[in-house]
PDB file of C-alpha atoms in Angstrom:
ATOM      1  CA  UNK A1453      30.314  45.171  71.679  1.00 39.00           C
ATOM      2  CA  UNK A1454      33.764  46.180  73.575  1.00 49.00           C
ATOM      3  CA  UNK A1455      35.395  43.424  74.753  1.00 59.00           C
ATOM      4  CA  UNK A1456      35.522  43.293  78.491  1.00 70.00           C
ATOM      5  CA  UNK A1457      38.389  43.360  80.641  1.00 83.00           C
ATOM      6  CA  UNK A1458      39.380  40.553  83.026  1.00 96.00           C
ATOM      7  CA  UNK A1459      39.826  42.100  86.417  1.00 98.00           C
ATOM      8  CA  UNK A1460      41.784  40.448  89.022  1.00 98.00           C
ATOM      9  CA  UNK A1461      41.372  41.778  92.607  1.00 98.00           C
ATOM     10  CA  UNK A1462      44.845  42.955  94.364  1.00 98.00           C
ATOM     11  CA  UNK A1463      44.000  42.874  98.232  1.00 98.00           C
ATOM     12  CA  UNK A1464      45.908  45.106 100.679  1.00 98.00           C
ATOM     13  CA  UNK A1465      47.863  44.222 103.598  1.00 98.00           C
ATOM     14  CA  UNK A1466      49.486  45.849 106.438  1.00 95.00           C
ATOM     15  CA  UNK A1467      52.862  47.507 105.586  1.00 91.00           C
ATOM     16  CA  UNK A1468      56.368  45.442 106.170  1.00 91.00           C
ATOM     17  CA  UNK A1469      55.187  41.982 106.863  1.00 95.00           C
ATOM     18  CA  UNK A1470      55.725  40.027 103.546  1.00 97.00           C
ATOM     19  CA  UNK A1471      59.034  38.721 103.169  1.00 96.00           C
ATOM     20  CA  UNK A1472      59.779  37.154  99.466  1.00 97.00           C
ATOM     21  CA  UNK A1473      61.488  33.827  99.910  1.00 98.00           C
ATOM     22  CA  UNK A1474      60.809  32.096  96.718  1.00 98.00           C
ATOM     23  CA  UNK A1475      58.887  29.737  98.272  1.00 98.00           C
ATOM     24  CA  UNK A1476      55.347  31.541  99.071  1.00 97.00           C
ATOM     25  CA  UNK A1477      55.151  30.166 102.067  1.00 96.00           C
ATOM     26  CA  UNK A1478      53.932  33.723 103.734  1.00 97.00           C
ATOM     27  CA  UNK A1479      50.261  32.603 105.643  1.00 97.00           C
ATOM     28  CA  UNK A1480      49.675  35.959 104.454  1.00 98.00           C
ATOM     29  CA  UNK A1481      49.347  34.852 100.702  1.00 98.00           C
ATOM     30  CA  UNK A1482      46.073  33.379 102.201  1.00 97.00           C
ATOM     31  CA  UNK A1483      44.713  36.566 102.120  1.00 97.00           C
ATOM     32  CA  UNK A1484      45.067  36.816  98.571  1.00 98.00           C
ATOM     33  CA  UNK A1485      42.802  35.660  95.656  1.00 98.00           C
ATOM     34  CA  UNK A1486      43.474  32.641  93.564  1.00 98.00           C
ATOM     35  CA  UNK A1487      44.022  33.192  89.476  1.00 98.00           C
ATOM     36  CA  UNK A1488      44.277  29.899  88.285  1.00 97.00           C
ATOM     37  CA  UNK A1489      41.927  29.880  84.598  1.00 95.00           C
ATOM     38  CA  UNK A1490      44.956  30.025  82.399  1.00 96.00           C
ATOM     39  CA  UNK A1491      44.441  29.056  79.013  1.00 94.00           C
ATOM     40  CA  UNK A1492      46.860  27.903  75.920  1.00 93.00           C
ATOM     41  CA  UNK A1493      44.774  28.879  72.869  1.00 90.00           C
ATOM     42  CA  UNK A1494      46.872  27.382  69.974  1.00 92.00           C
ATOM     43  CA  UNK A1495      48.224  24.147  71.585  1.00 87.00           C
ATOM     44  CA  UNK A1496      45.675  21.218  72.643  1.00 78.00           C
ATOM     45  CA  UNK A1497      48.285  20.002  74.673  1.00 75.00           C
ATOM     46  CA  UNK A1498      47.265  19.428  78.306  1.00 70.00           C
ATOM     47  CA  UNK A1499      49.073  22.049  80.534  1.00 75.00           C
ATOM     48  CA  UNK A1500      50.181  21.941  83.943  1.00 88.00           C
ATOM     49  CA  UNK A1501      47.970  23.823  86.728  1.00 95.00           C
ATOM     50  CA  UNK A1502      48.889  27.975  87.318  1.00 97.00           C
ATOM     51  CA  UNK A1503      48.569  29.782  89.926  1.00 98.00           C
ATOM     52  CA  UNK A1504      48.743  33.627  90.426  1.00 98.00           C
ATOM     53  CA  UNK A1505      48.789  35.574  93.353  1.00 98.00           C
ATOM     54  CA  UNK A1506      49.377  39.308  94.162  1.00 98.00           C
ATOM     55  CA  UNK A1507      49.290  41.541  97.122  1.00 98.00           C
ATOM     56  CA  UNK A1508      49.965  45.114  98.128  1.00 98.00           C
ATOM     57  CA  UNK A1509      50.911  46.812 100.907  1.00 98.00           C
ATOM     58  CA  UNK A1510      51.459  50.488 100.078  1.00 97.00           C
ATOM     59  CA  UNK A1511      54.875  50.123  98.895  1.00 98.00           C
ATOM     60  CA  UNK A1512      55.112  47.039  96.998  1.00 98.00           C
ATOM     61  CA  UNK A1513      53.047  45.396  94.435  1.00 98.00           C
ATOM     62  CA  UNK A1514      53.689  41.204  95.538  1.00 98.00           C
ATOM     63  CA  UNK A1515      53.302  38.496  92.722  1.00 98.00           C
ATOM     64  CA  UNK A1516      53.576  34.586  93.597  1.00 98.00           C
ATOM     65  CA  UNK A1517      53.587  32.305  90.545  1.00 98.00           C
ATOM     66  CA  UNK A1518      52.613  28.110  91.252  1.00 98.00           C
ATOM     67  CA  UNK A1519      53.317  26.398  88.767  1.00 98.00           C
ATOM     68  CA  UNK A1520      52.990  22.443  89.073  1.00 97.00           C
ATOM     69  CA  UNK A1521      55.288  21.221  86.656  1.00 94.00           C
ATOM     70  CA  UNK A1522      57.871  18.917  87.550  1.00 90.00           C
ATOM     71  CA  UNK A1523      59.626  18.596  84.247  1.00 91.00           C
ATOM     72  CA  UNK A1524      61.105  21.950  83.845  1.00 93.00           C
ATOM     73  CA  UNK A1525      63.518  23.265  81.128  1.00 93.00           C
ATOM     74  CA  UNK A1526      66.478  25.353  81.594  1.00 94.00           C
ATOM     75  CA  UNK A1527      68.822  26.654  79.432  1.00 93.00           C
ATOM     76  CA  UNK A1528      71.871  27.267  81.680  1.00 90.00           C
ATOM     77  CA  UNK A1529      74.762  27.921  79.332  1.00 90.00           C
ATOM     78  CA  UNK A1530      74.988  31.180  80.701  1.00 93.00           C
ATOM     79  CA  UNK A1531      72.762  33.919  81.516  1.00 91.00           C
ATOM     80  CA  UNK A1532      71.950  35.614  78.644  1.00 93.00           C
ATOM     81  CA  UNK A1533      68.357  36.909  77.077  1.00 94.00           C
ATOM     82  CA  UNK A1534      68.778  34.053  74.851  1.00 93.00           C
ATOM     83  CA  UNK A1535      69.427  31.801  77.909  1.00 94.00           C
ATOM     84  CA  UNK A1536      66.427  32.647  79.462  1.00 96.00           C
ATOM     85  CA  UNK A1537      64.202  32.998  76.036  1.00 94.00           C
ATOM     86  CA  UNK A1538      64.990  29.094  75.974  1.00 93.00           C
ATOM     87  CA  UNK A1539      63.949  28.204  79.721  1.00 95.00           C
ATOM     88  CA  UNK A1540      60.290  27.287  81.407  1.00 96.00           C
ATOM     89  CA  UNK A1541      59.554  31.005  82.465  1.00 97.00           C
ATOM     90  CA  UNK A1542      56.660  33.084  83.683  1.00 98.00           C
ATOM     91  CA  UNK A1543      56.072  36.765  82.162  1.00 98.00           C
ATOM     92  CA  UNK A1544      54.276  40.037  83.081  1.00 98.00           C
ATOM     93  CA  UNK A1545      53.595  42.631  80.896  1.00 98.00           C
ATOM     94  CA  UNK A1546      52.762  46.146  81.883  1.00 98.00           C
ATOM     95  CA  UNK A1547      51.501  48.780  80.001  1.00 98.00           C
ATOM     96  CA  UNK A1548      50.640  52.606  80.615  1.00 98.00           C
ATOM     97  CA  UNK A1549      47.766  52.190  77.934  1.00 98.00           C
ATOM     98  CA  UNK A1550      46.441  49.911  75.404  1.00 97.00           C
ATOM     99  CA  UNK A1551      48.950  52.096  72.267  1.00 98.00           C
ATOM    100  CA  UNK A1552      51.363  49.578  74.067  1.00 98.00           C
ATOM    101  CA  UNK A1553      53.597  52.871  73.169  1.00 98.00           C
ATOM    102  CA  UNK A1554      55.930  51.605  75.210  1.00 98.00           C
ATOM    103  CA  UNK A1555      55.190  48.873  77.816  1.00 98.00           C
ATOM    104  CA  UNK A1556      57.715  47.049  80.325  1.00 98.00           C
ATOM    105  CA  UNK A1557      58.221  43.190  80.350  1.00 98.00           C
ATOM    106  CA  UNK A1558      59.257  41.145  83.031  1.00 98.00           C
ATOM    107  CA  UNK A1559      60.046  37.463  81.799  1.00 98.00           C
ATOM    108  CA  UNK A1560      61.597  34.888  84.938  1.00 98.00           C
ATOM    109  CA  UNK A1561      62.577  31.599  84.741  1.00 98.00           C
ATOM    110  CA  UNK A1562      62.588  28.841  87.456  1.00 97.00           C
ATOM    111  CA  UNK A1563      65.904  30.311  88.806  1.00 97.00           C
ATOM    112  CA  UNK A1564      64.854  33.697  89.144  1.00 98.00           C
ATOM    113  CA  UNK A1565      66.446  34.772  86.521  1.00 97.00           C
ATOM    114  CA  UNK A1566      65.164  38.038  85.251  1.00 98.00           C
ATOM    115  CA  UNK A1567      64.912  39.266  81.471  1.00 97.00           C
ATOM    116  CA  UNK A1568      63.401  42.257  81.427  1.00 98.00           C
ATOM    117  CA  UNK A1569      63.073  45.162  78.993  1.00 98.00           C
ATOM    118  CA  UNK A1570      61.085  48.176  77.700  1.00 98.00           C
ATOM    119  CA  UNK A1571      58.674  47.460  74.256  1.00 98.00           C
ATOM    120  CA  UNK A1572      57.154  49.086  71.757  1.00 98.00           C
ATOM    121  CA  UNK A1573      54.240  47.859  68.908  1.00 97.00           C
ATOM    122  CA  UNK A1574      55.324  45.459  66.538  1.00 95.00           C
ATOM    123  CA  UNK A1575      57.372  43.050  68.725  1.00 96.00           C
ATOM    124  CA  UNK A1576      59.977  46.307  68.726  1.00 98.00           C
ATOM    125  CA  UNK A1577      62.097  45.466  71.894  1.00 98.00           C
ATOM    126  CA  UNK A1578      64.877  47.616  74.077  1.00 98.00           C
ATOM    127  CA  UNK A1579      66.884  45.117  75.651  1.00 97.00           C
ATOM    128  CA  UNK A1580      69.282  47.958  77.006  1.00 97.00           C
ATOM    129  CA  UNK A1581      66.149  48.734  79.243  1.00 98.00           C
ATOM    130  CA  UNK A1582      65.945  47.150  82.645  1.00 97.00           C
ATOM    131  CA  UNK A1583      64.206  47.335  85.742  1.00 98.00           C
ATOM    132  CA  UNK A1584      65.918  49.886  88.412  1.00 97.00           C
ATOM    133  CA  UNK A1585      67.343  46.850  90.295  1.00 94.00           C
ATOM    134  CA  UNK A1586      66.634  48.650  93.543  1.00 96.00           C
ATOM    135  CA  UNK A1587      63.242  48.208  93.083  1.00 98.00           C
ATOM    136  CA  UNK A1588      62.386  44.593  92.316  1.00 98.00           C
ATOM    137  CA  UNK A1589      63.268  41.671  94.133  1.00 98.00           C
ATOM    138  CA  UNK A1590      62.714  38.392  92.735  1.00 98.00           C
ATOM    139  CA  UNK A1591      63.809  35.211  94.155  1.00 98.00           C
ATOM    140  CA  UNK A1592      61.957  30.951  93.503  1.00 98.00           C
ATOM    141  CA  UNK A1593      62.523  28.026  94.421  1.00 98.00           C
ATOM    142  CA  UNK A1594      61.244  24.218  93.072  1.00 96.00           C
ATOM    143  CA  UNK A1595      60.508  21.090  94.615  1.00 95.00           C
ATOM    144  CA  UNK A1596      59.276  17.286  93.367  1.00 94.00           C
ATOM    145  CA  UNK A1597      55.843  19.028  92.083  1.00 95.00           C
ATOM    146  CA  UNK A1598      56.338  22.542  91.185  1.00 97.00           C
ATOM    147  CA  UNK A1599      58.569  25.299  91.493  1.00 97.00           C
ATOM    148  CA  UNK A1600      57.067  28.874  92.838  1.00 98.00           C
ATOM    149  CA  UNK A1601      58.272  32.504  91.560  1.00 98.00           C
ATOM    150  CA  UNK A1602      58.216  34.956  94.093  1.00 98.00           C
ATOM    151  CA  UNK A1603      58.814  38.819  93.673  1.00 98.00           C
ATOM    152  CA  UNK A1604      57.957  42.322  95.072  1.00 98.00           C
ATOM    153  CA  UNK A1605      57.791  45.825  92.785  1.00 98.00           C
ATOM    154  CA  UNK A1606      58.308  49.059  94.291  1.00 98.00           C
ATOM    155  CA  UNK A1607      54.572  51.103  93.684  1.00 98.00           C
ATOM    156  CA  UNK A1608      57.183  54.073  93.259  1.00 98.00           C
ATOM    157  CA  UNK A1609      58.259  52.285  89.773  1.00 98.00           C
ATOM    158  CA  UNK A1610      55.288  51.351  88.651  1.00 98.00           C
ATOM    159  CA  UNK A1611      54.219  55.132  89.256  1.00 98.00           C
ATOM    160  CA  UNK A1612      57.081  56.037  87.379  1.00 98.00           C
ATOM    161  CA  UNK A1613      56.477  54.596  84.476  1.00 98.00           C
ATOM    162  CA  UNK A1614      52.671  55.443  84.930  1.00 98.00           C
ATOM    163  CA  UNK A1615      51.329  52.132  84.996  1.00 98.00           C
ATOM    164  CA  UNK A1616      49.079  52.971  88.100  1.00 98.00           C
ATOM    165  CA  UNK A1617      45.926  55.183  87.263  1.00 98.00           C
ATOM    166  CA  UNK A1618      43.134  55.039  89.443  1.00 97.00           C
ATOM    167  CA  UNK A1619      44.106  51.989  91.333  1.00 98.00           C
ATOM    168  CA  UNK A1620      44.688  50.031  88.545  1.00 98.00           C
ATOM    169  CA  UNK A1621      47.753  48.305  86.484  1.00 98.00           C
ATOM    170  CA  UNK A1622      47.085  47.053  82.796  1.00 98.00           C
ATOM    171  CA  UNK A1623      48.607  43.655  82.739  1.00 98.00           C
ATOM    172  CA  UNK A1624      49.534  40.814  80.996  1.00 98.00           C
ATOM    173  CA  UNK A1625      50.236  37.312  82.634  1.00 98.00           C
ATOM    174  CA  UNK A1626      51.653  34.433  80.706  1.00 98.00           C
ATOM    175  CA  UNK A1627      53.733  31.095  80.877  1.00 97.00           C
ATOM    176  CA  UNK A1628      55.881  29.899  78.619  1.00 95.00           C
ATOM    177  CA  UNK A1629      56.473  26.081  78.684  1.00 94.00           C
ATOM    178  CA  UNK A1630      58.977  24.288  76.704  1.00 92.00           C
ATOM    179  CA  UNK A1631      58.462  20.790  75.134  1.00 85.00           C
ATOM    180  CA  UNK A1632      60.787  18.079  74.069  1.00 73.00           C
ATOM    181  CA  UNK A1633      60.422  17.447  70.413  1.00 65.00           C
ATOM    182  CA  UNK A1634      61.800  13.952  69.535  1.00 56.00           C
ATOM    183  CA  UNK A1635      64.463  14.687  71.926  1.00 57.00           C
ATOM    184  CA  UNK A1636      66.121  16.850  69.565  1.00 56.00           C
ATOM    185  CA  UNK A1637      64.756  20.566  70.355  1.00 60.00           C
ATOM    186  CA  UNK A1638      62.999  22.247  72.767  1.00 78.00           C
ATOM    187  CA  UNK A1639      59.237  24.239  71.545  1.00 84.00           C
ATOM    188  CA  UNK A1640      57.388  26.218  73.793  1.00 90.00           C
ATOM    189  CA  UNK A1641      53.876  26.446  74.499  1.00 93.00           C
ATOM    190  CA  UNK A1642      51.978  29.496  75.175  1.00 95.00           C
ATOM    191  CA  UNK A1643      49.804  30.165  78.103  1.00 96.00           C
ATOM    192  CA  UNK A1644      47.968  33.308  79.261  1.00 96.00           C
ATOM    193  CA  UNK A1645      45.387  34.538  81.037  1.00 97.00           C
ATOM    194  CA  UNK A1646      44.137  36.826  78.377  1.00 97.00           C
ATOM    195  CA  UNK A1647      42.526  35.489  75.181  1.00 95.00           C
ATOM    196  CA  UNK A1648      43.945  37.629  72.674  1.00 95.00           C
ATOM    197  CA  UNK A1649      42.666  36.169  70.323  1.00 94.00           C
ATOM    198  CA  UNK A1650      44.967  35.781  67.449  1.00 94.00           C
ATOM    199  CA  UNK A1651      45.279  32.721  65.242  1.00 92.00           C
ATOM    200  CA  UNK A1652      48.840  32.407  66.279  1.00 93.00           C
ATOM    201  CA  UNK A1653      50.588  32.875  69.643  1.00 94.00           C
ATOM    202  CA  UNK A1654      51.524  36.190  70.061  1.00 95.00           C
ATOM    203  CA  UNK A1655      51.136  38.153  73.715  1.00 96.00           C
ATOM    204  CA  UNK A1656      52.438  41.377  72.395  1.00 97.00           C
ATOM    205  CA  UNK A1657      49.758  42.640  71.621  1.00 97.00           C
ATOM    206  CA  UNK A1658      46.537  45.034  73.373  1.00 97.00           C
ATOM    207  CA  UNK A1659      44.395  42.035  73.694  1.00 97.00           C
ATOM    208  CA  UNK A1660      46.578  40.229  75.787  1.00 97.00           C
ATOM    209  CA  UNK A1661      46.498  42.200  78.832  1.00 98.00           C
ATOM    210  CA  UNK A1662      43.757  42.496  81.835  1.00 98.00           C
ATOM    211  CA  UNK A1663      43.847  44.477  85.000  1.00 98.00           C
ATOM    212  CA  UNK A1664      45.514  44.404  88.048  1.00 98.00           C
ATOM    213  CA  UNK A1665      42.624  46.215  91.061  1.00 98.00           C
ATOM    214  CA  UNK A1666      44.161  47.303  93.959  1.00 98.00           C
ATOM    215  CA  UNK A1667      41.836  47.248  96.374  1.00 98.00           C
ATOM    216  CA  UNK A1668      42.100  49.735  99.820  1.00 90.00           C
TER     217      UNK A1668
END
């Protein structure tokens, strides 16, 4: 039997009125569904509470990440890929099909810092690849409890690159927390949404994504 798709619902809202501050503190966001059954299938280690929310409005896909972690690593010798491939971060894939031939990666860190590139099967990365800047906006923010990741996509990107077909977008949302390790070296843990299924952590892969239902 086919393995079926989690679906998360996308609900529309009137044109202009969300304003990203990092802090998802729009009363709009109320409006929105709650994704919060993340999962970390190779690390028994508890894991701090998620949750995802997205709106759309016509223009803009919205995405609010909660994460409720006050211990939060950052790797702020500069801001390089490697930089941010060391640092708490949240991460969403997109894909135009399940050949992953290519897909696009977003990967953010608690100070909105933005990796992001264009991939291809077998963990085969473009790092030369980014986002048109002029249409993403990503901005957080952190507090005693959690820190929030806040962002907006232009729709005319994600048509671009064909990720919207029929009112959906194929896509993967993860976590990745880092752990002290007898204070000498930081190891992450991997969280997702997505059970892909794989006896080691790996969210490059078909499995890994779900769907994105924008609803009109």
């Amino acid at each position: 039997m086919a393995k079926r798709n989690k679906i998360y619902k996308v609900n529309l809202i009137k044109s202009d009125e969300l304003t990203i501050t990092g802090k998802g503190e729009s009363s709009l966001w109320e409006q929105s569904e709650v994704l919060n059954d993340f999962i970390s299938p190779w690390d028994a280690t508890q894991r701090s509470e998620i949750e995802f929310r997205a709106l759309w409005d016509g223009k803009y896909l919205f995405f609010c990440f909660t994460v409720y972690d006050s211990k939060i690593h950052i790797d702020t010798k500069d801001d390089s890929i490697d930089s941010i491939g060391n640092s708490d971060r949240v991460e969403l894939f997109f894909r135009p099909d399940a050949s992953l031939n290519p897909y696009y990666c977003l990967e953010i860190d608690t100070a909105a810092r933005v990796m992001d590139f264009k991939a291809y099967p077998d963990k085969n990365f473009d790092f030369n690849w980014n986002w048109p800047k002029d249409e993403i906006s990503v901005k957080s923010s952190k507090d005693e409890l959690s820190f929030t990741v806040e962002g907006a996509i232009s729709l005319d990107s994600l048509n671009k690159f064909t990720l919207i077909k029929e009112n959906k977008i194929e896509t993967g949302i993860f976590r990745a927390k880092y752990n002290s390790k007898q204070n000498i070296h930081f190891e992450p843990t991997w969280i997702s949404w997505v059970h892909p299924n794989t006896e080691e952590p790996n969210f490059h892969i078909a499995s890994s994504f779900g769907v994105l239902y924008l609803v009109s």
